[in-house]
């Protein structure tokens, strides 16, 4: 009996040790898998962020090229012969704005802040935007550099737009008005929604100060305000070589495991 008891005790002890070793191996394996998954997710996030930064930068550069083209044409001696609300200028805007597709609308604003012309039959026509920040800043600017304003509602108060503007100057550098591209933020967010990821994560565009410009999924209550996830974060900037009044940044939130 004593021998049998010792044998059973040894078997139980050996089984306990075996179970402990197996549990430890499983824990180490799960820990290694977690570390690898976090690293893979981080690398995927970094790569996706860089890709979206380049894509966003390209979108804004394309819009600015349209603005520069209109600005340069209207500041020639020939372009200054036409009133900003003339049919000839409308044809110019319509032609130049064609490259924007449905992403935005070209607007012309006179020295009083009235929207006097556009590339399409925009709802902003006839409205006054003198109270907008981009108008107040560029009215007294000494150059025609690009200015990116904070997100704002359209005239219908239904959709958000991001206004990119350049100053129009007369022969004596007097203020003649502004040429503006009103980008539809919904278009930017729609591009993000087409990105297929293994795990869902938020994709956002921010102003240099952390103000939210666009995000997927859309966050209506945070538009134009400081995004809470940026507390203590430094933003990767796009367009660093551009002379932009406000710089933008793109961030893809990394996958986090609890």
Short mmCIF file of C-alpha atoms in Angstrom, two decimals:
data_model
loop_
_atom_site.label_atom_id
_atom_site.label_comp_id
_atom_site.label_asym_id
_atom_site.label_seq_id
_atom_site.Cartn_x
_atom_site.Cartn_y
_atom_site.Cartn_z
CA UNK A 1 0.00 0.00 0.00
CA UNK A 2 2.79 2.36 0.90
CA UNK A 3 4.53 1.70 -2.43
CA UNK A 4 1.29 2.21 -4.33
CA UNK A 5 0.71 5.52 -2.53
CA UNK A 6 4.19 6.74 -3.43
CA UNK A 7 3.68 5.79 -7.08
CA UNK A 8 0.36 7.66 -7.25
CA UNK A 9 1.92 10.69 -5.58
CA UNK A 10 4.73 10.70 -8.13
CA UNK A 11 2.28 10.41 -11.02
CA UNK A 12 0.22 13.33 -9.70
CA UNK A 13 3.35 15.43 -9.20
CA UNK A 14 4.61 14.60 -12.70
CA UNK A 15 1.20 15.44 -14.19
CA UNK A 16 1.13 18.75 -12.33
CA UNK A 17 4.61 19.60 -13.59
CA UNK A 18 3.60 18.64 -17.14
CA UNK A 19 0.47 20.79 -16.97
CA UNK A 20 2.49 23.68 -15.58
CA UNK A 21 5.05 23.40 -18.37
CA UNK A 22 2.31 23.26 -21.00
CA UNK A 23 0.55 26.29 -19.51
CA UNK A 24 3.82 28.23 -19.40
CA UNK A 25 4.55 27.29 -23.02
CA UNK A 26 1.06 28.39 -24.08
CA UNK A 27 1.42 31.68 -22.20
CA UNK A 28 4.80 32.35 -23.81
CA UNK A 29 3.43 31.41 -27.22
CA UNK A 30 0.43 33.73 -26.82
CA UNK A 31 2.72 36.51 -25.61
CA UNK A 32 4.97 36.02 -28.64
CA UNK A 33 1.95 36.01 -30.96
CA UNK A 34 0.65 39.19 -29.33
CA UNK A 35 4.01 40.94 -29.74
CA UNK A 36 4.22 39.85 -33.37
CA UNK A 37 0.64 40.96 -34.06
CA UNK A 38 1.26 44.35 -32.45
CA UNK A 39 4.43 44.78 -34.50
CA UNK A 40 2.64 43.75 -37.71
CA UNK A 41 -0.23 46.09 -36.92
CA UNK A 42 2.17 48.94 -36.17
CA UNK A 43 4.04 48.42 -39.44
CA UNK A 44 0.75 48.22 -41.35
CA UNK A 45 -0.45 51.39 -39.67
CA UNK A 46 2.77 53.24 -40.47
CA UNK A 47 2.66 52.13 -44.10
CA UNK A 48 -1.00 53.05 -44.45
CA UNK A 49 -0.42 56.43 -42.81
CA UNK A 50 2.41 57.22 -45.23
CA UNK A 51 0.25 56.13 -48.19
CA UNK A 52 -2.70 58.26 -47.09
CA UNK A 53 -0.42 61.21 -46.36
CA UNK A 54 0.92 61.07 -49.91
CA UNK A 55 -2.57 60.69 -51.33
CA UNK A 56 -3.90 63.58 -49.26
CA UNK A 57 -0.91 65.74 -50.15
CA UNK A 58 -1.49 64.97 -53.84
CA UNK A 59 -5.16 65.96 -53.52
CA UNK A 60 -4.30 69.32 -51.97
CA UNK A 61 -1.46 69.95 -54.39
CA UNK A 62 -3.83 69.29 -57.31
CA UNK A 63 -6.39 71.70 -55.87
CA UNK A 64 -3.69 74.31 -55.31
CA UNK A 65 -2.44 73.93 -58.89
CA UNK A 66 -5.96 74.82 -60.05
CA UNK A 67 -5.95 77.85 -57.75
CA UNK A 68 -2.55 78.99 -58.97
CA UNK A 69 -3.62 78.62 -62.59
CA UNK A 70 -6.67 80.85 -62.07
CA UNK A 71 -4.71 83.30 -59.94
CA UNK A 72 -1.95 83.70 -62.51
CA UNK A 73 -4.41 84.09 -65.38
CA UNK A 74 -6.50 86.73 -63.59
CA UNK A 75 -3.42 88.72 -62.57
CA UNK A 76 -2.18 89.17 -66.12
CA UNK A 77 -2.93 92.41 -67.92
CA UNK A 78 -5.38 90.54 -70.11
CA UNK A 79 -7.15 88.86 -67.19
CA UNK A 80 -7.58 92.13 -65.32
CA UNK A 81 -9.64 93.51 -68.19
CA UNK A 82 -12.59 91.31 -67.24
CA UNK A 83 -14.91 91.77 -64.29
CA UNK A 84 -14.81 88.90 -61.82
CA UNK A 85 -18.49 88.18 -62.47
CA UNK A 86 -18.16 88.14 -66.26
CA UNK A 87 -19.06 85.21 -68.49
CA UNK A 88 -15.47 84.97 -69.75
CA UNK A 89 -14.23 84.41 -66.18
CA UNK A 90 -16.98 81.84 -65.61
CA UNK A 91 -15.74 79.87 -68.62
CA UNK A 92 -12.22 80.01 -67.21
CA UNK A 93 -13.42 78.71 -63.84
CA UNK A 94 -15.52 76.02 -65.46
CA UNK A 95 -12.57 74.80 -67.52
CA UNK A 96 -10.09 74.87 -64.64
CA UNK A 97 -12.57 73.40 -62.18
CA UNK A 98 -13.19 70.41 -64.42
CA UNK A 99 -10.04 68.75 -63.05
CA UNK A 100 -11.53 68.90 -59.55
CA UNK A 101 -14.29 66.52 -60.68
CA UNK A 102 -16.86 66.38 -57.90
CA UNK A 103 -14.30 66.97 -55.15
CA UNK A 104 -14.94 70.70 -54.88
CA UNK A 105 -16.03 73.96 -56.47
CA UNK A 106 -14.08 76.99 -57.67
CA UNK A 107 -15.40 80.30 -56.32
CA UNK A 108 -14.48 83.92 -57.02
CA UNK A 109 -14.97 86.42 -54.22
CA UNK A 110 -14.74 90.18 -54.83
CA UNK A 111 -13.12 92.77 -52.58
CA UNK A 112 -16.32 93.11 -50.52
CA UNK A 113 -16.57 89.40 -49.79
CA UNK A 114 -19.41 88.64 -52.22
CA UNK A 115 -19.28 85.36 -54.15
CA UNK A 116 -19.63 86.68 -57.70
CA UNK A 117 -18.64 83.71 -59.85
CA UNK A 118 -18.09 79.95 -59.70
CA UNK A 119 -17.11 76.97 -61.80
CA UNK A 120 -20.63 75.54 -61.49
CA UNK A 121 -23.98 76.88 -60.32
CA UNK A 122 -22.86 76.83 -56.69
CA UNK A 123 -25.27 77.63 -53.84
CA UNK A 124 -22.70 80.09 -52.49
CA UNK A 125 -23.29 82.46 -55.42
CA UNK A 126 -24.60 85.79 -54.20
CA UNK A 127 -23.68 85.16 -50.58
CA UNK A 128 -21.20 87.22 -48.59
CA UNK A 129 -18.20 85.50 -47.00
CA UNK A 130 -16.47 88.57 -45.59
CA UNK A 131 -16.82 87.12 -42.09
CA UNK A 132 -14.88 83.98 -43.02
CA UNK A 133 -11.40 83.67 -41.59
CA UNK A 134 -9.69 83.09 -44.95
CA UNK A 135 -11.14 86.37 -46.28
CA UNK A 136 -10.06 88.37 -43.22
CA UNK A 137 -6.51 86.99 -43.40
CA UNK A 138 -5.90 87.25 -47.15
CA UNK A 139 -7.52 90.66 -47.52
CA UNK A 140 -4.52 92.25 -45.81
CA UNK A 141 -1.89 89.74 -46.94
CA UNK A 142 1.13 90.98 -48.90
CA UNK A 143 1.42 87.89 -51.10
CA UNK A 144 -0.73 85.36 -52.90
CA UNK A 145 0.28 82.24 -50.96
CA UNK A 146 -2.15 79.43 -50.30
CA UNK A 147 -4.28 79.63 -47.18
CA UNK A 148 -6.18 76.61 -45.80
CA UNK A 149 -9.03 77.60 -43.53
CA UNK A 150 -10.69 75.56 -40.81
CA UNK A 151 -13.66 73.33 -41.78
CA UNK A 152 -16.97 75.16 -42.21
CA UNK A 153 -20.55 74.36 -43.13
CA UNK A 154 -21.89 74.99 -46.60
CA UNK A 155 -24.74 77.39 -47.22
CA UNK A 156 -27.23 74.54 -46.72
CA UNK A 157 -25.67 73.79 -43.32
CA UNK A 158 -25.75 70.11 -44.27
CA UNK A 159 -22.22 69.40 -45.42
CA UNK A 160 -18.73 70.39 -44.38
CA UNK A 161 -16.23 72.08 -46.70
CA UNK A 162 -12.56 72.97 -46.45
CA UNK A 163 -11.73 76.25 -48.15
CA UNK A 164 -8.37 76.69 -49.89
CA UNK A 165 -7.86 80.29 -51.00
CA UNK A 166 -5.39 82.54 -52.82
CA UNK A 167 -5.38 86.32 -53.03
CA UNK A 168 -6.05 88.22 -56.25
CA UNK A 169 -4.12 91.46 -56.55
CA UNK A 170 -4.40 94.44 -58.86
CA UNK A 171 -1.49 96.10 -60.74
CA UNK A 172 -0.54 98.06 -57.59
CA UNK A 173 -0.91 94.98 -55.37
CA UNK A 174 -4.29 96.26 -54.22
CA UNK A 175 -6.79 93.68 -53.04
CA UNK A 176 -9.04 92.56 -55.87
CA UNK A 177 -10.62 89.49 -54.32
CA UNK A 178 -10.01 85.79 -53.76
CA UNK A 179 -10.09 82.59 -55.74
CA UNK A 180 -11.25 79.71 -53.57
CA UNK A 181 -11.55 75.95 -53.88
CA UNK A 182 -14.32 74.70 -51.59
CA UNK A 183 -13.37 71.04 -51.07
CA UNK A 184 -16.11 68.69 -49.95
CA UNK A 185 -14.92 66.96 -46.79
CA UNK A 186 -17.34 64.10 -47.44
CA UNK A 187 -15.25 63.22 -50.52
CA UNK A 188 -12.10 62.88 -48.41
CA UNK A 189 -13.92 60.69 -45.91
CA UNK A 190 -15.34 58.56 -48.71
CA UNK A 191 -11.81 57.81 -49.94
CA UNK A 192 -10.88 56.62 -46.44
CA UNK A 193 -13.98 54.42 -46.23
CA UNK A 194 -12.75 52.49 -49.29
CA UNK A 195 -9.61 51.39 -47.43
CA UNK A 196 -10.06 47.75 -46.45
CA UNK A 197 -8.26 46.77 -43.26
CA UNK A 198 -8.07 43.49 -41.39
CA UNK A 199 -9.06 45.39 -38.26
CA UNK A 200 -11.25 48.48 -38.12
CA UNK A 201 -9.44 51.62 -37.06
CA UNK A 202 -10.03 55.34 -37.29
CA UNK A 203 -8.43 57.35 -40.13
CA UNK A 204 -8.34 61.12 -39.66
CA UNK A 205 -6.99 64.38 -41.11
CA UNK A 206 -6.08 67.16 -38.69
CA UNK A 207 -5.01 70.75 -38.80
CA UNK A 208 -1.57 71.58 -37.45
CA UNK A 209 -3.12 72.51 -34.09
CA UNK A 210 -5.00 69.19 -33.85
CA UNK A 211 -8.38 70.40 -35.12
CA UNK A 212 -10.26 67.58 -36.83
CA UNK A 213 -10.82 68.09 -40.57
CA UNK A 214 -12.09 64.69 -41.72
CA UNK A 215 -12.35 61.20 -40.35
CA UNK A 216 -13.65 57.76 -41.13
CA UNK A 217 -15.95 57.05 -39.41
CA UNK A 218 -17.29 60.61 -39.52
CA UNK A 219 -17.38 62.44 -36.16
CA UNK A 220 -19.80 65.32 -36.55
CA UNK A 221 -19.52 66.61 -32.98
CA UNK A 222 -15.72 66.99 -33.24
CA UNK A 223 -15.44 68.66 -36.65
CA UNK A 224 -13.18 71.69 -36.46
CA UNK A 225 -12.35 71.13 -32.79
CA UNK A 226 -9.40 69.59 -30.98
CA UNK A 227 -9.45 65.81 -31.36
CA UNK A 228 -9.18 64.06 -27.95
CA UNK A 229 -6.90 61.29 -29.27
CA UNK A 230 -4.15 63.81 -30.00
CA UNK A 231 -3.39 64.55 -26.37
CA UNK A 232 0.40 64.49 -26.15
CA UNK A 233 0.79 63.41 -29.79
CA UNK A 234 3.05 65.10 -32.32
CA UNK A 235 1.50 65.13 -35.77
CA UNK A 236 3.30 63.94 -38.91
CA UNK A 237 2.89 66.88 -41.26
CA UNK A 238 2.21 66.79 -44.97
CA UNK A 239 3.17 69.54 -47.33
CA UNK A 240 6.16 70.46 -45.19
CA UNK A 241 7.90 71.97 -48.21
CA UNK A 242 4.85 74.03 -49.14
CA UNK A 243 4.38 77.61 -48.02
CA UNK A 244 0.98 76.87 -46.54
CA UNK A 245 -0.51 79.02 -43.81
CA UNK A 246 -1.95 75.98 -42.07
CA UNK A 247 -0.37 72.56 -42.39
CA UNK A 248 -2.33 69.33 -42.39
CA UNK A 249 -1.58 65.92 -40.96
CA UNK A 250 -2.96 62.43 -41.43
CA UNK A 251 -3.10 59.81 -38.71
CA UNK A 252 -4.27 56.23 -38.68
CA UNK A 253 -4.95 55.10 -35.14
CA UNK A 254 -2.95 51.97 -34.33
CA UNK A 255 -4.63 48.74 -33.27
CA UNK A 256 -4.48 48.37 -29.49
CA UNK A 257 -5.01 45.18 -27.50
CA UNK A 258 -6.31 45.34 -23.97
#
